[in-house]
Short mmCIF file of C-alpha atoms in Angstrom, two decimals:
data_model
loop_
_atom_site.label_atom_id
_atom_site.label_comp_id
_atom_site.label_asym_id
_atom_site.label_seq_id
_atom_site.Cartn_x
_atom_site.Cartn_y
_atom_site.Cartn_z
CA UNK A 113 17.61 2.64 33.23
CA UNK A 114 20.80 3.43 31.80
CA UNK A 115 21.58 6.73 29.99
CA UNK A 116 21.46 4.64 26.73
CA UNK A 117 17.97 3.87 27.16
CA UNK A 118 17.04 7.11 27.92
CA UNK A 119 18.42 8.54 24.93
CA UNK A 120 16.92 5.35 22.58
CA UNK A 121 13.22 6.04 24.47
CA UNK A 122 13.93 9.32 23.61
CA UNK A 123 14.46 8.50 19.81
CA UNK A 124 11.76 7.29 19.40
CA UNK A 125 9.47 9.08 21.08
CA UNK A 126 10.73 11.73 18.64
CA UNK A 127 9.81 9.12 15.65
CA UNK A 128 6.15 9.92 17.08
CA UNK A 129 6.87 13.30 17.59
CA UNK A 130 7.65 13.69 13.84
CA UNK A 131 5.64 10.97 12.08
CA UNK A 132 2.67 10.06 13.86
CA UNK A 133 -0.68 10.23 12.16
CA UNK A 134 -2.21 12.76 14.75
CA UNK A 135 -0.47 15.27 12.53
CA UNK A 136 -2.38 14.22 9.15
CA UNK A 137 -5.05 16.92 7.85
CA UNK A 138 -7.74 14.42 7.90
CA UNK A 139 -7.33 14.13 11.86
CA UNK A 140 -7.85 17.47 12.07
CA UNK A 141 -10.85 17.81 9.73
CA UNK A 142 -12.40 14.93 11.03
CA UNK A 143 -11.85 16.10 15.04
CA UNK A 144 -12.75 19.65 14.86
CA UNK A 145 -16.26 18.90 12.48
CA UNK A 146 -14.96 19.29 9.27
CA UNK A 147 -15.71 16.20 7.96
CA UNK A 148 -18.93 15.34 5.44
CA UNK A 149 -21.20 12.45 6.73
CA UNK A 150 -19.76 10.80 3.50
CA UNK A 151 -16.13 11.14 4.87
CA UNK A 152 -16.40 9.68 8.27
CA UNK A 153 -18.01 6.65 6.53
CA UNK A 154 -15.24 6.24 4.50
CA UNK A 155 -12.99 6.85 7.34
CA UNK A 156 -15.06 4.37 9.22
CA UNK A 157 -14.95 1.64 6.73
CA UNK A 158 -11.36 1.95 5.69
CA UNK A 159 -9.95 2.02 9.45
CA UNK A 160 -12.28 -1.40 10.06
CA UNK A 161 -9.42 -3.00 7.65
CA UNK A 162 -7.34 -2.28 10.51
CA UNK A 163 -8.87 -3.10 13.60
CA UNK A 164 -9.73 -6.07 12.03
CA UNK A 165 -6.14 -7.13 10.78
CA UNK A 166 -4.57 -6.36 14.06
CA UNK A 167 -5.40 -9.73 15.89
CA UNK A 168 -4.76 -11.91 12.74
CA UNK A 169 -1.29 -9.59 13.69
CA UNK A 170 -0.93 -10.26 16.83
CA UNK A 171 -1.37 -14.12 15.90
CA UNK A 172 1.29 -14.19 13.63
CA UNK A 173 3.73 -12.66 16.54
CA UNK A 174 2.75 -15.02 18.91
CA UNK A 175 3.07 -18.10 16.14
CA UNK A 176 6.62 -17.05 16.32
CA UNK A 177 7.18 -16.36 19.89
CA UNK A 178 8.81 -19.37 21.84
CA UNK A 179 8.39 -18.12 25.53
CA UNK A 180 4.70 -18.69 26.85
CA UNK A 181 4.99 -15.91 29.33
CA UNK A 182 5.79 -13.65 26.49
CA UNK A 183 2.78 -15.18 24.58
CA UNK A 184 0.58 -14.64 27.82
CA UNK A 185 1.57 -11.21 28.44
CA UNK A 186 0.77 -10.76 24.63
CA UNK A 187 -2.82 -12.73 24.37
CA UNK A 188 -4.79 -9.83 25.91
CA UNK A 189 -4.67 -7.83 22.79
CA UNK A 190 -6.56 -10.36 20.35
CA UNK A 191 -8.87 -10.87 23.69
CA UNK A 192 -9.23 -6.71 23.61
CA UNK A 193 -9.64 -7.18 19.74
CA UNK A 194 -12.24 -10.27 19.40
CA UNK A 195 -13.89 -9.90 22.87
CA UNK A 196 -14.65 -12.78 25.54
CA UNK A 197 -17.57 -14.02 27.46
CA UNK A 198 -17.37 -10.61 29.27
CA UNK A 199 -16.24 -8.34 26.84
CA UNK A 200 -17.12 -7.63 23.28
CA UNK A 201 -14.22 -6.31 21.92
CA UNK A 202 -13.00 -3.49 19.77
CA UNK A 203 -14.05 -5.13 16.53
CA UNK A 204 -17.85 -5.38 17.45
CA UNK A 205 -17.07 -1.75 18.82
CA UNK A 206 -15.92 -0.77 15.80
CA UNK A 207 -19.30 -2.36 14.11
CA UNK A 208 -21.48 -0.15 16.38
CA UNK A 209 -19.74 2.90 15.36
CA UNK A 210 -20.79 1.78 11.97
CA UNK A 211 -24.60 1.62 12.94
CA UNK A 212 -24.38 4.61 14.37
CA UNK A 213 -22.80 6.73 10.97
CA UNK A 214 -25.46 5.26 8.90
CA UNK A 215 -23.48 2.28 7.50
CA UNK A 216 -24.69 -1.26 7.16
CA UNK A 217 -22.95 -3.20 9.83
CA UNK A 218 -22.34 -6.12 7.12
CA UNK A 219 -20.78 -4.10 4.37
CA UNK A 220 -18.66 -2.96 6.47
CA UNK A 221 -17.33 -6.35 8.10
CA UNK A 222 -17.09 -7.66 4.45
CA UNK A 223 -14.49 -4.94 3.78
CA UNK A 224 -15.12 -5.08 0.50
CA UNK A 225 -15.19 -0.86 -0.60
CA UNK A 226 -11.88 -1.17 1.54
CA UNK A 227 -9.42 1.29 -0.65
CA UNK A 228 -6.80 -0.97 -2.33
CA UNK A 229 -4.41 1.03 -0.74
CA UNK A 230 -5.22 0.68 2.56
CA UNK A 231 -5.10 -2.76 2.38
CA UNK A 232 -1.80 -2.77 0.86
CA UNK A 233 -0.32 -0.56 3.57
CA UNK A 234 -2.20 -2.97 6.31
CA UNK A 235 -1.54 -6.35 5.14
CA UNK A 236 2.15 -5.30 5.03
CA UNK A 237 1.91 -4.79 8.51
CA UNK A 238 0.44 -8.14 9.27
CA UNK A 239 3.51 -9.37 7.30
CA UNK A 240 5.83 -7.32 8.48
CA UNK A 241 4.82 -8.87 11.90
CA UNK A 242 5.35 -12.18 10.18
CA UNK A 243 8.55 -11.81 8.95
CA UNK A 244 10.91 -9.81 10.84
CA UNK A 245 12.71 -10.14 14.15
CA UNK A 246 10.52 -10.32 17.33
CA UNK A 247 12.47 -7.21 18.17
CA UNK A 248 11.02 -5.35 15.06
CA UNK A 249 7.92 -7.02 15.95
CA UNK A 250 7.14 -5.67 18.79
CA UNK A 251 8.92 -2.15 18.39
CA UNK A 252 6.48 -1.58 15.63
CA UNK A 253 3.75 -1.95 17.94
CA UNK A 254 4.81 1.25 19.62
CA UNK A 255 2.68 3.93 17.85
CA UNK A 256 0.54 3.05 20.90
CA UNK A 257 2.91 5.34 22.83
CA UNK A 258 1.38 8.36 21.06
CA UNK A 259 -2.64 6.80 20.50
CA UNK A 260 -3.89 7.75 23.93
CA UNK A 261 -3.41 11.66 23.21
CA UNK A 262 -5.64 11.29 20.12
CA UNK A 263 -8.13 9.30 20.71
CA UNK A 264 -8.52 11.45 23.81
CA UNK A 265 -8.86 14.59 21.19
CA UNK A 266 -11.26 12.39 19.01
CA UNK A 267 -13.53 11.17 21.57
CA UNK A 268 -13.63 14.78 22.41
CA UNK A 269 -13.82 16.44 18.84
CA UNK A 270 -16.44 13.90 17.79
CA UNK A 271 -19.09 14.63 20.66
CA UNK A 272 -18.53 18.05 20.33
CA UNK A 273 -18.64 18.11 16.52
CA UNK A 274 -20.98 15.28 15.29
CA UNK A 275 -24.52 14.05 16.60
CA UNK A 276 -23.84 10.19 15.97
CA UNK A 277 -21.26 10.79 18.59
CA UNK A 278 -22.53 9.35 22.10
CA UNK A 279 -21.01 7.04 24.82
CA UNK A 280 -21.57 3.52 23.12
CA UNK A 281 -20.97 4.57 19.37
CA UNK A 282 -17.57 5.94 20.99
CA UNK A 283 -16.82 2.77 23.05
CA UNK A 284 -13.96 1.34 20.92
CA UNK A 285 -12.13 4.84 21.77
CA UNK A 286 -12.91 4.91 25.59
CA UNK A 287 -11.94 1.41 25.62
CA UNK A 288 -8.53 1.86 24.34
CA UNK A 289 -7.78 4.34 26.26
CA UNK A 290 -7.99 2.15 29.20
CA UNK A 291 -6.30 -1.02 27.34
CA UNK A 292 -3.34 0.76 25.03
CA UNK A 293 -1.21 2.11 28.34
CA UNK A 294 -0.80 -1.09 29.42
CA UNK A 295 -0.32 -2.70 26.32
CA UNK A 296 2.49 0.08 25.39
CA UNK A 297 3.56 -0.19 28.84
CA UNK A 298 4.73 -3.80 28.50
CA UNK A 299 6.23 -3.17 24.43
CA UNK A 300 8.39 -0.49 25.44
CA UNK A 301 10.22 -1.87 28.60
CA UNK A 302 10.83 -5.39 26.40
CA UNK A 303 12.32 -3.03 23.59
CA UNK A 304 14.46 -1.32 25.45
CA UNK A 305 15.03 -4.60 26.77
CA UNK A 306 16.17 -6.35 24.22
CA UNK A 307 17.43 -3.37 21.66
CA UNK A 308 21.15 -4.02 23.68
CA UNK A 309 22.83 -2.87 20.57
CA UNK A 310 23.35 0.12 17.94
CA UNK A 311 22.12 -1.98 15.00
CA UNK A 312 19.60 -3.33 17.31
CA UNK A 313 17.78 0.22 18.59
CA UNK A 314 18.27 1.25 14.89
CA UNK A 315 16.29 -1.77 13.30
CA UNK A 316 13.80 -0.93 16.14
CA UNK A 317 13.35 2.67 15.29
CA UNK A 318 13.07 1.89 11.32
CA UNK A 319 10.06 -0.76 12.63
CA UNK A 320 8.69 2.51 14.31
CA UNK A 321 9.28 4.58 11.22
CA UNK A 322 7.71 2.00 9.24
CA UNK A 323 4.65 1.29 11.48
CA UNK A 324 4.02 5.41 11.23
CA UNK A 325 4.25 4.54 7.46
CA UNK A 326 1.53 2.15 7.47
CA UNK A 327 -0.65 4.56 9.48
CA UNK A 328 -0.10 8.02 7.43
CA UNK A 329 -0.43 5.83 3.95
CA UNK A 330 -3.89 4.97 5.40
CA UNK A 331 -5.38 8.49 5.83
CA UNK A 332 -3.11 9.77 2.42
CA UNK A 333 -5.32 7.30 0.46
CA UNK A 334 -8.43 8.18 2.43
CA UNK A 335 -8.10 12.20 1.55
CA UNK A 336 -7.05 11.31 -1.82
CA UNK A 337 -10.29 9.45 -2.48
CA UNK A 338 -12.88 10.94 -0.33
CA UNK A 339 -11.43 14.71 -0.01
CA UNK A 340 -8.46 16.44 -1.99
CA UNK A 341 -8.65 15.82 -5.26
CA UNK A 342 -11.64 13.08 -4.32
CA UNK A 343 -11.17 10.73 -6.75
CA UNK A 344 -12.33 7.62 -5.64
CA UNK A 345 -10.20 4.49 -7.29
CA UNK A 346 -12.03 1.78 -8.91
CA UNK A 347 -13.80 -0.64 -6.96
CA UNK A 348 -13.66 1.35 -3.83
CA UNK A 349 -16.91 2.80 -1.70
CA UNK A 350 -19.10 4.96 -3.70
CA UNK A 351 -20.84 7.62 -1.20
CA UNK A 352 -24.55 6.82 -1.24
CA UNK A 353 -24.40 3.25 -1.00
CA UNK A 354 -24.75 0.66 1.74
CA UNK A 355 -26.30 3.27 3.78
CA UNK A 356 -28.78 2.50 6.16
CA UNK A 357 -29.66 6.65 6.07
CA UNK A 358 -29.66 9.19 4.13
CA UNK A 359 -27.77 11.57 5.96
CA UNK A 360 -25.75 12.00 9.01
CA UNK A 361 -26.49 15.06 11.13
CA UNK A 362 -23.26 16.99 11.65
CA UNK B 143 -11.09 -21.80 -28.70
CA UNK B 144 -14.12 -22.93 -27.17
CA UNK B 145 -17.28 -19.73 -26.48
CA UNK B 146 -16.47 -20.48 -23.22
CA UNK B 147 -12.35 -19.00 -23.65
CA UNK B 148 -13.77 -16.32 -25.59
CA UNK B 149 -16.19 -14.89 -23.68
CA UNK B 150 -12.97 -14.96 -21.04
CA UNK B 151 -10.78 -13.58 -22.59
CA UNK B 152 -13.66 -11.17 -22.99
CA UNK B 153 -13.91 -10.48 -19.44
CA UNK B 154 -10.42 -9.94 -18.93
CA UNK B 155 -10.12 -7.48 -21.87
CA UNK B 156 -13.03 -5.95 -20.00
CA UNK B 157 -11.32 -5.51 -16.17
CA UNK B 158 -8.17 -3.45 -18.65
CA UNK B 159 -10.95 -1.34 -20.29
CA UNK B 160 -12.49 -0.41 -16.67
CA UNK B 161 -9.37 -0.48 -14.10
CA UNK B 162 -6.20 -0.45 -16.11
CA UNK B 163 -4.19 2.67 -14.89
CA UNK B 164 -3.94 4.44 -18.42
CA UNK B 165 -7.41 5.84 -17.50
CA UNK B 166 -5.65 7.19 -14.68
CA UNK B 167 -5.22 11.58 -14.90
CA UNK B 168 -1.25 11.10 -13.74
CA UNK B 169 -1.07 9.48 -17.08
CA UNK B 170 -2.31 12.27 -19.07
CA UNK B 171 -0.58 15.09 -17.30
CA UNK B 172 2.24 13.04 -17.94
CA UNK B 173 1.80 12.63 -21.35
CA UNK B 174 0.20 15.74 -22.90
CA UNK B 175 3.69 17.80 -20.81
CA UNK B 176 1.59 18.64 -18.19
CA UNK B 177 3.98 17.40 -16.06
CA UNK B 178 6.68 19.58 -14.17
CA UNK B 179 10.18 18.77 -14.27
CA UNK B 180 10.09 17.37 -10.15
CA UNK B 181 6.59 15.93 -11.20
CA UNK B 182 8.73 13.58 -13.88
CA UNK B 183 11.56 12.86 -11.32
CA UNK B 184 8.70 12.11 -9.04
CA UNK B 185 7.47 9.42 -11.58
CA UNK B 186 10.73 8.22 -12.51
CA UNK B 187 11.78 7.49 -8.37
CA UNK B 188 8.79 5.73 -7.79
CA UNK B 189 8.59 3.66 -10.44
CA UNK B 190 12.50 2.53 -10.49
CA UNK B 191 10.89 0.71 -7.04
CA UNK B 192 8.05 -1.48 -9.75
CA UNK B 193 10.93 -1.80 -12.45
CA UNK B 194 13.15 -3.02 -9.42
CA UNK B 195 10.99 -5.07 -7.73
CA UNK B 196 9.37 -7.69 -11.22
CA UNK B 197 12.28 -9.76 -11.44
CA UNK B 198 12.00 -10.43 -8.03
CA UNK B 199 8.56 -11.13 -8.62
CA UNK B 200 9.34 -13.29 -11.66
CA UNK B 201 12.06 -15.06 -9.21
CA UNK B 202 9.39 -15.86 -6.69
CA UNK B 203 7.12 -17.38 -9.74
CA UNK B 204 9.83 -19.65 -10.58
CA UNK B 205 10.61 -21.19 -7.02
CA UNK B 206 7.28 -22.90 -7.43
CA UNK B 207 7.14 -24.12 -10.77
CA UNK B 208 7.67 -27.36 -11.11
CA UNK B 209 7.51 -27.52 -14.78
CA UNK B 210 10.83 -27.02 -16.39
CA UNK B 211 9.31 -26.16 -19.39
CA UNK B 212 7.27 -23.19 -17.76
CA UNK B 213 10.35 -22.12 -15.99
CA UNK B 214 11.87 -22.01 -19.12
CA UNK B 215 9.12 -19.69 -20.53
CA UNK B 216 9.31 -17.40 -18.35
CA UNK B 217 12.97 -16.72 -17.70
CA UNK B 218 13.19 -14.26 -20.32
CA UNK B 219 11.27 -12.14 -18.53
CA UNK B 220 14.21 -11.97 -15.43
CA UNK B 221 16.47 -11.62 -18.22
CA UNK B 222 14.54 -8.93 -19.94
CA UNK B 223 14.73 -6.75 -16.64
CA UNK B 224 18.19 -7.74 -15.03
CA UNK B 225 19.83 -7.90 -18.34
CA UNK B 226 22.57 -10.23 -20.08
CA UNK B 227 25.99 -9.23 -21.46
CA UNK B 228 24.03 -8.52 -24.62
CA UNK B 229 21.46 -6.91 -23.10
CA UNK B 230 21.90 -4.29 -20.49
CA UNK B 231 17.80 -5.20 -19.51
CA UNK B 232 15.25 -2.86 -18.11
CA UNK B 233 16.64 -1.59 -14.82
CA UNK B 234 19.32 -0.07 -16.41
CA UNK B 235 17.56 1.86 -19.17
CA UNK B 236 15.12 3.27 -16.24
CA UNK B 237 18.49 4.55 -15.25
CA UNK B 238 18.92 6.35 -18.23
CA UNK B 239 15.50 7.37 -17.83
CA UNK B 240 16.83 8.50 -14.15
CA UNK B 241 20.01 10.65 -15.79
CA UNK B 242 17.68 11.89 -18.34
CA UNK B 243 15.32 13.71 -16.13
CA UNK B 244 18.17 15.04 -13.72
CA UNK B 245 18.22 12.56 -11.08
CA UNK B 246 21.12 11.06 -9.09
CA UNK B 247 20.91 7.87 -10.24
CA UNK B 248 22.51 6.34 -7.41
CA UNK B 249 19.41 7.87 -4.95
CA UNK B 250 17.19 6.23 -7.72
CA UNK B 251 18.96 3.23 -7.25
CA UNK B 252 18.72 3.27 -3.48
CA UNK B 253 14.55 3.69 -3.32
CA UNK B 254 15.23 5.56 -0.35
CA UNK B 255 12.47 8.25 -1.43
CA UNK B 256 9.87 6.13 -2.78
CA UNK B 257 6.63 6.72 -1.40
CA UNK B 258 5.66 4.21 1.34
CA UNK B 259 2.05 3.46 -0.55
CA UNK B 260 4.21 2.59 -3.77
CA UNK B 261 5.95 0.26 -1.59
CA UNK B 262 3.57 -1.25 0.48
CA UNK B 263 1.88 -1.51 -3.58
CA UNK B 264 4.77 -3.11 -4.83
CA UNK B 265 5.69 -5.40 -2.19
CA UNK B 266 2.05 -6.70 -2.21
CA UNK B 267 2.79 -7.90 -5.86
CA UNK B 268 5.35 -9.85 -5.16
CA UNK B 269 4.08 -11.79 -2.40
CA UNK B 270 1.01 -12.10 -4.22
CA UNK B 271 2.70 -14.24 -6.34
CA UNK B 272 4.59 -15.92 -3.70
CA UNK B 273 1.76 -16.94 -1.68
CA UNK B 274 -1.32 -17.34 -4.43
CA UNK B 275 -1.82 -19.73 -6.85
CA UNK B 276 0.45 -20.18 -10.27
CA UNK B 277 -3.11 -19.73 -11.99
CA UNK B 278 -3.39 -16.36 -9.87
CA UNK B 279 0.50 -15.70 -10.57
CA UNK B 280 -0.14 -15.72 -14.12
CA UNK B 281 -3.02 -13.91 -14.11
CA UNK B 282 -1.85 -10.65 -12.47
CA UNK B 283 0.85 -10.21 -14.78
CA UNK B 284 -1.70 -10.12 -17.86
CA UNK B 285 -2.02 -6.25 -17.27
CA UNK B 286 0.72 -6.18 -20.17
CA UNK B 287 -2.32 -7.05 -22.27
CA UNK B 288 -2.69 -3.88 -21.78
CA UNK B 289 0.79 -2.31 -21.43
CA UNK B 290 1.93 -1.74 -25.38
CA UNK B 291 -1.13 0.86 -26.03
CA UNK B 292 0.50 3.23 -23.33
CA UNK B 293 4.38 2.82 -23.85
CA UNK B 294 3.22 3.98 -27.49
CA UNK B 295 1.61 6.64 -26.04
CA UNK B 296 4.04 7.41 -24.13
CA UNK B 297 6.67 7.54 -26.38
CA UNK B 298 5.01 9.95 -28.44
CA UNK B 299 3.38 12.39 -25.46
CA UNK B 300 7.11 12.30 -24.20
CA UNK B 301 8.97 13.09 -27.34
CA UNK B 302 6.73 15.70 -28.08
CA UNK B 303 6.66 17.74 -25.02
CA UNK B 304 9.94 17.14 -22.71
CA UNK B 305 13.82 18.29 -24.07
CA UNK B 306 14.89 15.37 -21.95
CA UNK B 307 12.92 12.55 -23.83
CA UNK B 308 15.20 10.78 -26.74
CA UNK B 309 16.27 7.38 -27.78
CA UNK B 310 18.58 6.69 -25.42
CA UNK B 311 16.02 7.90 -22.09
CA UNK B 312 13.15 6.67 -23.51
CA UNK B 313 15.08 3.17 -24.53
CA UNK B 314 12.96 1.21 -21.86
CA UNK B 315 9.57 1.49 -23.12
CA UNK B 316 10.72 1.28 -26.83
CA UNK B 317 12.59 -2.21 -25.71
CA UNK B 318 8.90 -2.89 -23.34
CA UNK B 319 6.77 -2.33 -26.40
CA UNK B 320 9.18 -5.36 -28.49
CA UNK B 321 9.24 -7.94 -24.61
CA UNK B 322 5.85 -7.18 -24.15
CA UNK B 323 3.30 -8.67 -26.45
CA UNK B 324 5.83 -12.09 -26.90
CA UNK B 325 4.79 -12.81 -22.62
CA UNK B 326 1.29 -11.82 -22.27
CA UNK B 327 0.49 -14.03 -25.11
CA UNK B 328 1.76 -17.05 -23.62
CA UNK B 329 0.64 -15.73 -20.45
CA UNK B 330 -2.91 -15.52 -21.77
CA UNK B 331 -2.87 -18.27 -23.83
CA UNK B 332 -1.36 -20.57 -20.29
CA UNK B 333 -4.38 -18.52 -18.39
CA UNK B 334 -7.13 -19.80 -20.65
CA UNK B 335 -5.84 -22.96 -20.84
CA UNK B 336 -6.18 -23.29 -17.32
CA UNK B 337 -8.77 -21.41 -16.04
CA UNK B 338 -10.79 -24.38 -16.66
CA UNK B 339 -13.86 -23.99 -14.03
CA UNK B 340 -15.88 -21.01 -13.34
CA UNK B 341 -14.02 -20.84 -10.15
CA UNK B 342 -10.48 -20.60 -11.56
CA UNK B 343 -12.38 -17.79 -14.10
CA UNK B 344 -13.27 -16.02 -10.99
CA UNK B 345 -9.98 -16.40 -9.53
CA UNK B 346 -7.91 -15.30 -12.43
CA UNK B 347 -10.28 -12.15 -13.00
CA UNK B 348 -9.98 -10.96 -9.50
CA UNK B 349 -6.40 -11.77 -9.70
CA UNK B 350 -6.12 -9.47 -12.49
CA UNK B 351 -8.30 -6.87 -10.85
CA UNK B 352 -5.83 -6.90 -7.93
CA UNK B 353 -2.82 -6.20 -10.28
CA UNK B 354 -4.37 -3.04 -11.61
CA UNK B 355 -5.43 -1.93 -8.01
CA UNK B 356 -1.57 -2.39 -7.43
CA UNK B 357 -0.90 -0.28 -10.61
CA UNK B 358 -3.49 2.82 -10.05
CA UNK B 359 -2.40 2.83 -6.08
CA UNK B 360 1.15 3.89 -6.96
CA UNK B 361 -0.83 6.51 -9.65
CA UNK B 362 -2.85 8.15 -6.67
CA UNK B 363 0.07 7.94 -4.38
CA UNK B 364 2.47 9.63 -6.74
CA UNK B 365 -0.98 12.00 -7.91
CA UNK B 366 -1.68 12.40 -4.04
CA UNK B 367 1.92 13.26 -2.88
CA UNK B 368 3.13 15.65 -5.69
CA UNK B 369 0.11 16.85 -7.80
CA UNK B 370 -2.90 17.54 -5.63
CA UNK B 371 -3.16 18.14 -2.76
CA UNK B 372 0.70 17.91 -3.53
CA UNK B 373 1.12 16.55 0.50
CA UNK B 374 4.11 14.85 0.66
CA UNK B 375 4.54 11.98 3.01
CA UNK B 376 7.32 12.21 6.09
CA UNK B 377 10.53 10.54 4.60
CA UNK B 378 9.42 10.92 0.99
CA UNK B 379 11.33 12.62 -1.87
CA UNK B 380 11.49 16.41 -1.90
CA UNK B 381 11.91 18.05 -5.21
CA UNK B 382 15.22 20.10 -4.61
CA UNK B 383 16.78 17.15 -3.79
CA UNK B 384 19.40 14.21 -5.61
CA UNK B 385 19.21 16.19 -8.56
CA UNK B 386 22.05 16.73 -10.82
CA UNK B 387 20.69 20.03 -12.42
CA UNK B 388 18.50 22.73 -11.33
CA UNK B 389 15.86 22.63 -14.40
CA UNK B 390 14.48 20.04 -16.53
CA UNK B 391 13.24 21.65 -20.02
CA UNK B 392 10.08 21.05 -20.31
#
């Protein structure tokens, strides 16, 4: 590795550092117990918009991506996402987390109390994807660098803090932290790869910068509704609907 | 008109009277002079990025109408925004708007602070109207049904309550409340006219709904970031900063 790459991985690693979405306030109500039953189901049905979006994602980088063993190397994340034979995949995860805070399953999948703003700040990363270079492309990927540090601190703030919290309604966590290293692994060599110039590595790091956009919009819009000053937009989940209990011990 | 337009029209009136963002508080802190002085220049950065981004919008309309008498129609509103030699247009006079209130309006200009949800807002506009329907298209920009009740309101709420509110700042909305009403009633009558099955209806209406979720998103960003919880975003705008004076009269 040359001292050039060093100092780019080290760029944006600080991009993480600075803007990652482990330093939000709602991480840190939700991991340390702080969170209502009501707001980790609207945590839990705003973040399926995501999980769900990310294969129709990865999709749209592979439609662009001429070199099949780039596209193989890539495929295993809409495999981790949608499941096979073997595996169910995070999405279905994600569903069973939903059973187990009390949601109905299919409300849920139909994203439909989905906060308009979350989609907005989603489906521009699905475009995003679409639109820019493969380089951007994939450096925006790269807020998996910093995931495996928190959902290491959810998996453990949720079974400490909340009684829904149990090996299989945690699965889509434990799973990524097996699949995200080597996912990141693979994103980060080919970026430092391929970022072989100054405008290059800075076009990269604005893809990071934006991708930590997309993520911190997400949880903005889900305290703004659902905790500080909890004004819930038009439209969007009301508390006390499509609930298949009343209440979630905490 | 046939029942069937009427009772239309009806419903769209309707989706204004429950979603349209003048029900939303930012509006009436803004209005009554609630409002500090970096709460205004908050407002005026975020939306230069809307005022900046409809002719693009209008642009994108354009490239797929086939019709050179629809084209026709709705050039004005392009011209209304980017201006002519007799007209300096609307981006400009939220300039003014800019100087007015203190601001740099080269920073303005650049929508380097705008807040990433006003963007990711914003930007879903305009490819909603690249990638939708022209019946959709059409639709989402009837919020201006809506639009001349509030400049008026404006107008007045800012006259009365902010030294920096004149003729010359406030020249957008006055020139809005004039462009206004002549598009959304060829917009509304083109909408009826076309919305000819209950399927179209249902399209148009949710494409309206859409366009006011795009409007109250950049409300509960703006509300979210620099009222309450008053958490601004990594990257965003701080107050302190691209001003041209210390204090705003308010």
């Amino acid at each position: 590795m040359t001292p050039d790459k060093d100092a780019f991985e080290a760029r944006l690693r600080q991009i993480g550092a600075e803007r990652y979405h482990d330093r939000h306030p709602f991480h840190h109500l939700l991991h340390s117990g702080g969170c209502t039953p009501e707001q980790v189901r609207a945590w839990v049905i705003n973040r399926y918009y995501y999980q769900a979006s990310i294969p129709m994602k990865d999709a749209a980088f592979m439609s662009r991506v001429e070199d099949p063993a780039l596209r193989r190397a890539w495929r295993s994340r809409i495999e981790d996402h949608d499941g096979t034979d073997e595996n169910e995949g995070g999405i279905q995860r994600w569903l069973r987390l939903a059973d187990a805070v009390g949601l109905d399953r299919d409300y849920v999948a139909s994203t439909e109390g989905v906060l308009p703003a979350t989609k907005f700040a989603v489906d521009a990363y699905v475009r995003f994807v679409r639109d820019k270079t493969l380089l951007e492309a994939v450096a925006s990927s790269l807020t998996e660098l910093f995931a495996p540090k928190i959902h290491a601190q959810r998996i453990e703030g949720l079974l400490q803090n909340y009684e829904f919290a149990d090996d299989s309604s945690l699965s889509y966590f434990k799973n990524r932290l097996k699949e995200a290293p080597k996912d990141v692994a693979f994103g980060l060599a080919w970026v430092l790869d391929h970022a072989d110039t100054a405008e290059k590595q800075d076009a990269a790091a604005n893809a990071l910068i934006f991708k930590t956009n997309v993520l911190w919009s997400q949880l903005d819009a889900l305290y703004s509704a659902y905790v500080e000053p909890g004004r819930i937009p038009p439209g969007a989940w009301q508390p006390g609907t499509f609930e298949t209990r009343q209440k979630v011990a905490s």
